[in-house]
Amino acid sequence: MGKYVSMAVVKRLPRYYRYIDELYGKDINCISSRELAEQMGLTASQIRQDFNCFGGFGQQGYGYNVGNLRNEIARILGLDSGYKAILLGVGNLGHALLNNFAFDKRGFSLTAAFDKDKKFIGSSINGVSVYDIEELEQYCKVNLPQVAILTVPRSVAPELARKLTACGVRGLWNFTNIDLNRDLKDKDVVVENVHFSDSLMTLCYRISETSK
Amino acid sequence: MGKYVSMAVVKRLPRYYRYIDELYGKDINCISSRELAEQMGLTASQIRQDFNCFGGFGQQGYGYNVGNLRNEIARILGLDSGYKAILLGVGNLGHALLNNFAFDKRGFSLTAAFDKDKKFIGSSINGVSVYDIEELEQYCKVNLPQVAILTVPRSVAPELARKLTACGVRGLWNFTNIDLNRDLKDKDVVVENVHFSDSLMTLCYRISETSK
């Protein structure tokens, strides 16, 4: 087992994992900190320092064992947890996630989707059944999903978030472009946001800056 | 015009803008730092400090003028720039952005979309025409878009990114889950990433942490 890993390192782990996993997929067994640094736009010493936090996966002059490194990062991130996840709102974005996103490789098992639109209810999208949103609480009682993905219109997000946490959901992946902190005060739930709007405004600022 | 604004403050501006814009939409003219702090989960003194960076929009005891504050943040972010943007790849995610996202309120004017799928070429999605990806370079020569949105499969992203920057595109909004830094070395282009995968791995880690 690895040593204590600081939050600063943890924040860099998903990106490390992406690169290491790509190498692993290409059957590359070994990579030096110098080569990895070049690919990732980091310095070799930064990488060595980070990886030292969780054990000696490299030997001076021999580079890192890609398989071991991948397993260790996956273990720290909890990618073998298989948390049960449900998706709420199967519009375009919901469809995009259901069809193109490998949840099982990221620590999650997507077990059901929900919508209020009769057009989708009863159908199956990439093997995931779509249920009536009215059945949400009953489903949660029986199946105890730990995580919910919010790809619903923002107007319904706060109420749904409260309902989900009352049903025992412990994590929300929130695409609704509102912060749920006002609605989930005192709740023991983790919210990870994907704020398209903030990202695009940041791009706008950065482009404007380069024009000055 | 405002004073110099530090990068630390700039990073918080998109979120401030979202909240202030929401108040503005509700015809609220004035808000105190205390009220805003409570809504945003910040401290009032943090907010006062941040807003002091760009001029005196509040008076002790009277709160901030919501309209002025909104205009000033928009100005700093460049939200009135109207950068011409094109979208590449009109799959589920492309559709989601075209149908549900207010580009014009975020500093951009979405002028065209591109795909290689004949099913979409020639159609119009929410008023935006979809062109054959083969026409991309010709379109760019004539229309000079400043920004491109990448909602294509990751395998084609690096080549497209190189092509786009060669055509004069200065900003990429990248949803492809790969870093383009390897492919855009020495290019004068801003890349803003929305990495679903990193976000979900972070959620996985944070939930695992709360279980310990």
Short mmCIF file of C-alpha atoms in Angstrom, two decimals:
data_model
loop_
_atom_site.label_atom_id
_atom_site.label_comp_id
_atom_site.label_asym_id
_atom_site.label_seq_id
_atom_site.Cartn_x
_atom_site.Cartn_y
_atom_site.Cartn_z
CA MET A 1 0.00 0.00 0.00
CA GLY A 2 1.10 3.53 -0.71
CA LYS A 3 2.05 6.22 1.73
CA TYR A 4 0.05 9.32 2.61
CA VAL A 5 -0.67 11.34 -0.54
CA SER A 6 -1.13 15.11 -0.29
CA MET A 7 -4.17 16.85 -1.77
CA ALA A 8 -1.94 18.74 -4.20
CA VAL A 9 -0.77 15.44 -5.67
CA VAL A 10 -4.26 13.95 -5.66
CA LYS A 11 -5.52 16.82 -7.80
CA ARG A 12 -2.99 15.89 -10.45
CA LEU A 13 -3.80 12.18 -10.38
CA PRO A 14 -6.69 12.08 -12.88
CA ARG A 15 -4.46 13.63 -15.50
CA TYR A 16 -1.59 11.30 -14.68
CA TYR A 17 -4.01 8.40 -14.89
CA ARG A 18 -5.17 9.44 -18.35
CA TYR A 19 -1.62 9.50 -19.69
CA ILE A 20 -0.47 6.31 -17.96
CA ASP A 21 -3.64 4.50 -19.04
CA GLU A 22 -3.00 5.56 -22.62
CA LEU A 23 0.54 4.15 -22.47
CA TYR A 24 -0.83 0.97 -20.89
CA GLY A 25 -3.32 0.65 -23.75
CA LYS A 26 -0.42 0.88 -26.19
CA ASP A 27 1.38 -2.01 -24.39
CA ILE A 28 4.18 0.25 -23.23
CA ASN A 29 5.71 -1.37 -20.12
CA CYS A 30 8.12 1.26 -19.00
CA ILE A 31 8.50 5.06 -19.24
CA SER A 32 11.08 7.44 -17.85
CA SER A 33 10.10 10.54 -15.92
CA ARG A 34 11.78 12.56 -18.67
CA GLU A 35 9.66 11.05 -21.48
CA LEU A 36 6.44 11.34 -19.48
CA ALA A 37 7.29 14.92 -18.54
CA GLU A 38 7.74 15.82 -22.18
CA GLN A 39 4.39 14.31 -23.13
CA MET A 40 2.54 16.00 -20.29
CA GLY A 41 4.23 19.38 -20.39
CA LEU A 42 5.63 18.99 -16.88
CA THR A 43 9.15 18.73 -15.51
CA ALA A 44 10.75 15.36 -14.81
CA SER A 45 11.52 16.38 -11.25
CA GLN A 46 7.89 17.28 -10.58
CA ILE A 47 6.84 13.83 -11.78
CA ARG A 48 9.50 12.04 -9.72
CA GLN A 49 8.43 13.98 -6.66
CA ASP A 50 4.75 13.19 -7.20
CA PHE A 51 5.30 9.49 -7.82
CA ASN A 52 7.59 9.16 -4.83
CA CYS A 53 4.52 9.88 -2.71
CA PHE A 54 3.11 6.49 -3.45
CA GLY A 55 6.05 4.16 -3.48
CA GLY A 56 9.04 3.34 -5.63
CA PHE A 57 7.72 2.52 -9.05
CA GLY A 58 10.82 3.66 -10.81
CA GLN A 59 14.45 2.84 -10.59
CA GLN A 60 17.13 5.34 -11.56
CA GLY A 61 17.85 4.76 -15.24
CA TYR A 62 15.07 2.20 -15.75
CA GLY A 63 11.97 4.35 -15.69
CA TYR A 64 8.54 3.53 -14.24
CA ASN A 65 6.66 0.28 -14.57
CA VAL A 66 3.53 1.46 -16.39
CA GLY A 67 1.25 -1.34 -15.19
CA ASN A 68 2.16 -0.92 -11.52
CA LEU A 69 1.87 2.84 -11.72
CA ARG A 70 -1.55 2.60 -13.35
CA ASN A 71 -2.79 0.19 -10.69
CA GLU A 72 -1.52 2.33 -7.86
CA ILE A 73 -3.08 5.54 -9.16
CA ALA A 74 -6.34 3.68 -9.80
CA ARG A 75 -6.24 2.36 -6.22
CA ILE A 76 -5.72 5.83 -4.74
CA LEU A 77 -8.51 7.32 -6.84
CA GLY A 78 -10.78 4.39 -5.99
CA LEU A 79 -11.39 3.49 -9.64
CA ASP A 80 -12.18 -0.12 -8.73
CA SER A 81 -14.97 0.96 -6.38
CA GLY A 82 -17.81 0.28 -8.80
CA TYR A 83 -20.08 2.86 -7.17
CA LYS A 84 -23.63 2.46 -8.39
CA ALA A 85 -24.64 5.53 -10.39
CA ILE A 86 -27.91 6.69 -11.91
CA LEU A 87 -28.39 9.37 -14.56
CA LEU A 88 -31.21 11.91 -14.43
CA GLY A 89 -32.29 13.55 -17.66
CA VAL A 90 -31.70 11.76 -20.96
CA GLY A 91 -31.67 14.78 -23.26
CA ASN A 92 -28.76 15.36 -25.64
CA LEU A 93 -26.20 15.60 -22.88
CA GLY A 94 -27.58 12.57 -21.06
CA HIS A 95 -27.45 10.63 -24.32
CA ALA A 96 -23.87 11.77 -24.92
CA LEU A 97 -22.79 10.42 -21.53
CA LEU A 98 -24.78 7.19 -21.85
CA ASN A 99 -23.46 6.46 -25.33
CA ASN A 100 -19.87 7.63 -25.23
CA PHE A 101 -18.57 7.58 -21.71
CA ALA A 102 -16.82 4.63 -20.08
CA PHE A 103 -18.19 4.87 -16.53
CA ASP A 104 -16.89 1.43 -15.59
CA LYS A 105 -13.32 2.57 -16.22
CA ARG A 106 -13.80 5.56 -13.90
CA GLY A 107 -15.03 3.77 -10.79
CA PHE A 108 -18.75 3.67 -11.55
CA SER A 109 -21.40 1.27 -12.68
CA LEU A 110 -24.27 3.04 -14.43
CA THR A 111 -27.37 1.12 -13.40
CA ALA A 112 -30.34 3.21 -14.54
CA ALA A 113 -31.49 6.44 -16.16
CA PHE A 114 -34.56 8.54 -15.45
CA ASP A 115 -36.61 11.07 -17.37
CA LYS A 116 -40.12 12.47 -17.34
CA ASP A 117 -40.49 12.28 -21.12
CA LYS A 118 -42.70 9.34 -22.20
CA LYS A 119 -40.67 9.17 -25.42
CA PHE A 120 -37.70 7.79 -23.46
CA ILE A 121 -39.35 5.92 -20.58
CA GLY A 122 -39.15 2.15 -21.07
CA SER A 123 -36.38 2.41 -23.65
CA SER A 124 -32.79 1.34 -23.23
CA ILE A 125 -29.81 3.52 -24.15
CA ASN A 126 -26.55 1.69 -24.62
CA GLY A 127 -27.85 -1.07 -22.35
CA VAL A 128 -29.12 1.25 -19.60
CA SER A 129 -32.88 1.23 -18.94
CA VAL A 130 -34.74 4.53 -18.75
CA TYR A 131 -37.37 4.78 -15.99
CA ASP A 132 -40.08 7.29 -15.20
CA ILE A 133 -38.70 9.97 -12.87
CA GLU A 134 -41.75 9.26 -10.68
CA GLU A 135 -40.15 5.92 -9.82
CA LEU A 136 -36.92 7.51 -8.61
CA GLU A 137 -37.47 7.21 -4.87
CA GLN A 138 -38.78 3.67 -5.08
CA TYR A 139 -35.78 2.69 -7.24
CA CYS A 140 -33.34 4.26 -4.79
CA LYS A 141 -34.91 2.47 -1.83
CA VAL A 142 -34.44 -0.89 -3.51
CA ASN A 143 -31.14 -0.38 -5.33
CA LEU A 144 -29.27 2.13 -3.14
CA PRO A 145 -27.29 4.01 -5.80
CA GLN A 146 -24.43 6.00 -4.32
CA VAL A 147 -24.08 8.57 -7.08
CA ALA A 148 -26.42 10.56 -9.32
CA ILE A 149 -25.58 12.39 -12.53
CA LEU A 150 -27.62 15.54 -13.06
CA THR A 151 -28.19 16.30 -16.74
CA VAL A 152 -31.59 17.86 -16.12
CA PRO A 153 -32.75 21.44 -16.71
CA ARG A 154 -31.37 23.70 -14.00
CA SER A 155 -34.83 24.66 -12.75
CA VAL A 156 -35.47 21.18 -11.37
CA ALA A 157 -31.95 20.51 -10.10
CA PRO A 158 -32.23 21.81 -6.51
CA GLU A 159 -35.36 19.82 -5.69
CA LEU A 160 -33.95 16.67 -7.28
CA ALA A 161 -30.67 17.08 -5.41
CA ARG A 162 -32.51 17.31 -2.10
CA LYS A 163 -34.63 14.28 -2.95
CA LEU A 164 -31.57 12.25 -3.97
CA THR A 165 -29.62 13.00 -0.83
CA ALA A 166 -32.69 12.13 1.25
CA CYS A 167 -32.61 8.76 -0.56
CA GLY A 168 -29.02 8.19 0.52
CA VAL A 169 -27.12 9.34 -2.57
CA ARG A 170 -23.67 10.47 -1.46
CA GLY A 171 -22.24 12.02 -4.60
CA LEU A 172 -23.61 14.25 -7.37
CA TRP A 173 -22.00 14.82 -10.76
CA ASN A 174 -23.64 18.12 -11.56
CA PHE A 175 -23.92 19.43 -15.15
CA THR A 176 -26.75 21.85 -14.45
CA ASN A 177 -24.70 25.03 -14.26
CA ILE A 178 -25.96 25.99 -10.85
CA ASP A 179 -24.21 25.56 -7.57
CA LEU A 180 -26.15 23.28 -5.29
CA ASN A 181 -24.42 24.41 -2.10
CA ARG A 182 -27.42 26.56 -1.12
CA ASP A 183 -29.71 23.57 -1.36
CA LEU A 184 -27.51 20.94 0.21
CA LYS A 185 -26.35 22.80 3.29
CA ASP A 186 -25.75 20.43 6.17
CA LYS A 187 -26.06 17.42 3.84
CA ASP A 188 -23.32 14.86 3.75
CA VAL A 189 -22.90 14.80 -0.01
CA VAL A 190 -20.04 15.43 -2.42
CA VAL A 191 -20.83 17.61 -5.45
CA GLU A 192 -18.53 17.64 -8.44
CA ASN A 193 -19.49 20.30 -10.97
CA VAL A 194 -18.95 20.49 -14.70
CA HIS A 195 -19.76 24.13 -15.35
CA PHE A 196 -19.74 24.63 -19.14
CA SER A 197 -20.60 28.28 -18.70
CA ASP A 198 -17.70 29.08 -16.34
CA SER A 199 -15.32 27.28 -18.68
CA LEU A 200 -16.49 29.23 -21.72
CA MET A 201 -16.28 32.55 -19.87
CA THR A 202 -12.74 31.67 -18.86
CA LEU A 203 -11.89 30.96 -22.50
CA CYS A 204 -13.38 34.32 -23.42
CA TYR A 205 -11.21 36.07 -20.86
CA ARG A 206 -8.06 34.25 -21.92
CA ILE A 207 -8.56 35.06 -25.60
CA SER A 208 -9.28 38.69 -24.79
CA GLU A 209 -6.07 38.80 -22.75
CA THR A 210 -3.94 37.50 -25.65
CA SER A 211 -5.35 40.24 -27.88
CA LYS A 212 -4.12 43.04 -25.63
CA MET B 1 -12.72 51.58 -16.35
CA GLY B 2 -11.59 49.27 -13.59
CA LYS B 3 -8.19 48.93 -12.03
CA TYR B 4 -5.74 46.09 -12.50
CA VAL B 5 -7.37 42.78 -11.53
CA SER B 6 -5.24 39.92 -10.24
CA MET B 7 -5.42 36.43 -11.76
CA ALA B 8 -6.71 35.02 -8.47
CA VAL B 9 -9.73 37.33 -8.68
CA VAL B 10 -10.21 36.68 -12.40
CA LYS B 11 -10.54 32.96 -11.73
CA ARG B 12 -13.47 33.66 -9.45
CA LEU B 13 -15.21 35.99 -11.89
CA PRO B 14 -17.22 33.44 -13.93
CA ARG B 15 -18.87 32.21 -10.76
CA TYR B 16 -19.54 35.75 -9.53
CA TYR B 17 -21.00 36.54 -12.92
CA ARG B 18 -23.38 33.58 -12.76
CA TYR B 19 -24.75 34.70 -9.42
CA ILE B 20 -24.95 38.40 -10.24
CA ASP B 21 -26.55 37.63 -13.61
CA GLU B 22 -29.17 35.53 -11.85
CA LEU B 23 -29.99 38.41 -9.48
CA TYR B 24 -30.12 40.77 -12.45
CA GLY B 25 -32.58 38.42 -14.18
CA LYS B 26 -34.77 38.60 -11.09
CA ASP B 27 -34.79 42.43 -11.25
CA ILE B 28 -32.87 42.73 -8.01
CA ASN B 29 -31.09 46.10 -8.06
CA CYS B 30 -28.99 45.92 -4.98
CA ILE B 31 -27.32 43.25 -2.86
CA SER B 32 -25.12 43.45 0.22
CA SER B 33 -21.83 41.60 0.43
CA ARG B 34 -23.29 39.68 3.35
CA GLU B 35 -26.32 38.42 1.40
CA LEU B 36 -24.22 37.52 -1.64
CA ALA B 37 -21.68 35.77 0.57
CA GLU B 38 -24.41 33.66 2.10
CA GLN B 39 -25.74 32.63 -1.30
CA MET B 40 -22.30 31.79 -2.67
CA GLY B 41 -20.84 30.12 0.38
CA LEU B 42 -18.09 32.76 0.71
CA THR B 43 -17.29 35.34 3.35
CA ALA B 44 -18.48 38.93 2.99
CA SER B 45 -14.96 40.22 3.42
CA GLN B 46 -13.68 38.05 0.58
CA ILE B 47 -16.36 39.48 -1.69
CA ARG B 48 -15.67 43.08 -0.63
CA GLN B 49 -11.98 42.55 -1.26
CA ASP B 50 -12.58 41.03 -4.71
CA PHE B 51 -15.03 43.71 -5.82
CA ASN B 52 -12.79 46.50 -4.58
CA CYS B 53 -10.37 45.43 -7.33
CA PHE B 54 -12.60 46.86 -9.96
CA GLY B 55 -14.00 50.01 -8.52
CA GLY B 56 -16.47 51.09 -5.87
CA PHE B 57 -19.74 49.44 -6.72
CA GLY B 58 -20.89 49.38 -3.17
CA GLN B 59 -21.40 51.91 -0.46
CA GLN B 60 -21.17 50.99 3.20
CA GLY B 61 -24.68 50.04 4.27
CA TYR B 62 -26.19 50.27 0.79
CA GLY B 63 -24.85 47.14 -0.91
CA TYR B 64 -23.78 46.72 -4.51
CA ASN B 65 -25.55 47.96 -7.59
CA VAL B 66 -26.31 44.69 -9.35
CA GLY B 67 -26.50 46.14 -12.88
CA ASN B 68 -23.20 48.00 -12.62
CA LEU B 69 -21.46 45.03 -11.07
CA ARG B 70 -22.75 42.73 -13.80
CA ASN B 71 -21.57 45.11 -16.53
CA GLU B 72 -18.14 45.50 -15.01
CA ILE B 73 -17.54 41.76 -14.59
CA ALA B 74 -18.78 41.20 -18.15
CA ARG B 75 -16.37 43.85 -19.38
CA ILE B 76 -13.38 42.29 -17.63
CA LEU B 77 -14.26 38.83 -18.91
CA GLY B 78 -14.84 40.22 -22.40
CA LEU B 79 -18.39 38.88 -22.63
CA ASP B 80 -19.34 41.55 -25.16
CA SER B 81 -16.60 40.45 -27.53
CA GLY B 82 -18.83 38.39 -29.82
CA TYR B 83 -15.98 36.13 -30.90
CA LYS B 84 -16.98 34.07 -33.92
CA ALA B 85 -17.11 30.40 -32.97
CA ILE B 86 -17.62 27.20 -34.94
CA LEU B 87 -18.53 23.78 -33.58
CA LEU B 88 -16.96 20.57 -34.86
CA GLY B 89 -18.84 17.33 -34.39
CA VAL B 90 -22.63 17.41 -34.05
CA GLY B 91 -23.11 14.14 -32.15
CA ASN B 92 -25.07 14.06 -28.89
CA LEU B 93 -22.74 16.47 -27.13
CA GLY B 94 -22.59 18.84 -30.11
CA HIS B 95 -26.38 18.79 -30.24
CA ALA B 96 -26.57 19.48 -26.50
CA LEU B 97 -24.40 22.58 -26.87
CA LEU B 98 -26.16 23.80 -30.01
CA ASN B 99 -29.62 23.38 -28.51
CA ASN B 100 -29.19 24.37 -24.89
CA PHE B 101 -26.27 26.70 -24.51
CA ALA B 102 -26.47 30.50 -24.70
CA PHE B 103 -23.19 31.26 -26.49
CA ASP B 104 -24.17 34.85 -27.15
CA LYS B 105 -24.39 35.52 -23.42
CA ARG B 106 -20.87 34.18 -22.90
CA GLY B 107 -18.98 36.30 -25.41
CA PHE B 108 -19.43 34.18 -28.52
CA SER B 109 -21.44 34.08 -31.70
CA LEU B 110 -21.86 30.53 -32.99
CA THR B 111 -21.72 30.87 -36.77
CA ALA B 112 -21.45 27.32 -38.12
CA ALA B 113 -21.16 23.63 -37.29
CA PHE B 114 -19.27 20.88 -39.12
CA ASP B 115 -19.52 17.11 -39.33
CA LYS B 116 -18.55 14.35 -41.72
CA ASP B 117 -21.89 12.55 -41.37
CA LYS B 118 -24.13 13.11 -44.43
CA LYS B 119 -27.14 12.75 -42.10
CA PHE B 120 -26.36 16.14 -40.58
CA ILE B 121 -24.69 18.03 -43.44
CA GLY B 122 -27.01 20.63 -44.92
CA SER B 123 -29.30 20.64 -41.89
CA SER B 124 -29.72 23.42 -39.37
CA ILE B 125 -29.64 22.89 -35.61
CA ASN B 126 -31.19 25.66 -33.55
CA GLY B 127 -30.52 28.06 -36.41
CA VAL B 128 -26.89 27.03 -36.98
CA SER B 129 -26.06 25.46 -40.37
CA VAL B 130 -24.12 22.19 -40.47
CA TYR B 131 -21.43 21.98 -43.16
CA ASP B 132 -19.30 19.15 -44.50
CA ILE B 133 -16.05 18.96 -42.53
CA GLU B 134 -14.30 18.97 -45.92
CA GLU B 135 -15.34 22.61 -46.28
CA LEU B 136 -13.71 23.63 -42.99
CA GLU B 137 -10.60 25.31 -44.34
CA GLN B 138 -12.47 27.14 -47.05
CA TYR B 139 -15.02 28.35 -44.52
CA CYS B 140 -12.30 29.57 -42.17
CA LYS B 141 -10.53 31.47 -44.96
CA VAL B 142 -13.69 33.37 -45.77
CA ASN B 143 -15.25 33.81 -42.31
CA LEU B 144 -12.23 33.92 -39.99
CA PRO B 145 -13.71 32.29 -36.87
CA GLN B 146 -11.65 32.98 -33.77
CA VAL B 147 -12.76 29.99 -31.74
CA ALA B 148 -13.53 26.32 -32.39
CA ILE B 149 -15.44 23.92 -30.17
CA LEU B 150 -14.19 20.35 -30.36
CA THR B 151 -16.94 17.80 -29.76
CA VAL B 152 -15.39 15.25 -32.10
CA PRO B 153 -14.03 11.77 -31.29
CA ARG B 154 -10.66 12.06 -29.61
CA SER B 155 -8.87 10.22 -32.41
CA VAL B 156 -9.38 13.07 -34.85
CA ALA B 157 -8.86 15.92 -32.37
CA PRO B 158 -5.08 16.49 -32.72
CA GLU B 159 -5.16 16.76 -36.52
CA LEU B 160 -8.20 19.03 -36.44
CA ALA B 161 -6.61 21.23 -33.79
CA ARG B 162 -3.49 21.69 -35.95
CA LYS B 163 -5.61 22.44 -39.00
CA LEU B 164 -7.72 24.98 -37.12
CA THR B 165 -4.76 26.88 -35.71
CA ALA B 166 -3.20 26.95 -39.17
CA CYS B 167 -6.45 28.60 -40.31
CA GLY B 168 -6.04 31.32 -37.69
CA VAL B 169 -8.26 29.99 -34.90
CA ARG B 170 -6.98 31.40 -31.61
CA GLY B 171 -9.00 29.52 -29.03
CA LEU B 172 -10.20 25.94 -28.63
CA TRP B 173 -12.93 24.75 -26.30
CA ASN B 174 -11.88 21.15 -26.01
CA PHE B 175 -14.29 18.40 -24.93
CA THR B 176 -12.28 15.51 -26.39
CA ASN B 177 -10.69 14.33 -23.17
CA ILE B 178 -7.16 14.55 -24.51
CA ASP B 179 -4.66 17.28 -23.86
CA LEU B 180 -3.71 19.05 -27.06
CA ASN B 181 -0.51 20.57 -25.69
CA ARG B 182 1.61 17.94 -27.46
CA ASP B 183 0.06 18.86 -30.78
CA LEU B 184 -0.04 22.60 -30.43
CA LYS B 185 3.47 23.28 -29.19
CA ASP B 186 4.73 26.65 -30.37
CA LYS B 187 1.24 27.59 -31.54
CA ASP B 188 -0.32 30.80 -30.34
CA VAL B 189 -3.62 29.31 -29.24
CA VAL B 190 -5.57 29.16 -25.99
CA VAL B 191 -7.05 25.77 -25.06
CA GLU B 192 -9.77 25.51 -22.46
CA ASN B 193 -10.56 21.92 -21.55
CA VAL B 194 -13.72 20.32 -20.25
CA HIS B 195 -12.41 16.95 -19.12
CA PHE B 196 -15.41 14.84 -18.11
CA SER B 197 -13.15 11.95 -17.26
CA ASP B 198 -10.93 13.91 -14.84
CA SER B 199 -14.01 15.34 -13.17
CA LEU B 200 -15.57 11.91 -12.66
CA MET B 201 -12.33 10.45 -11.31
CA THR B 202 -12.14 13.34 -8.86
CA LEU B 203 -15.69 12.59 -7.72
CA CYS B 204 -14.71 8.95 -7.27
CA TYR B 205 -11.77 9.95 -5.09
CA ARG B 206 -13.81 12.38 -3.01
CA ILE B 207 -16.55 9.82 -2.33
CA SER B 208 -13.98 7.20 -1.42
CA GLU B 209 -12.39 9.68 0.98
CA THR B 210 -15.67 10.34 2.79
CA SER B 211 -16.11 6.59 3.30
CA LYS B 212 -12.87 6.22 5.21
#
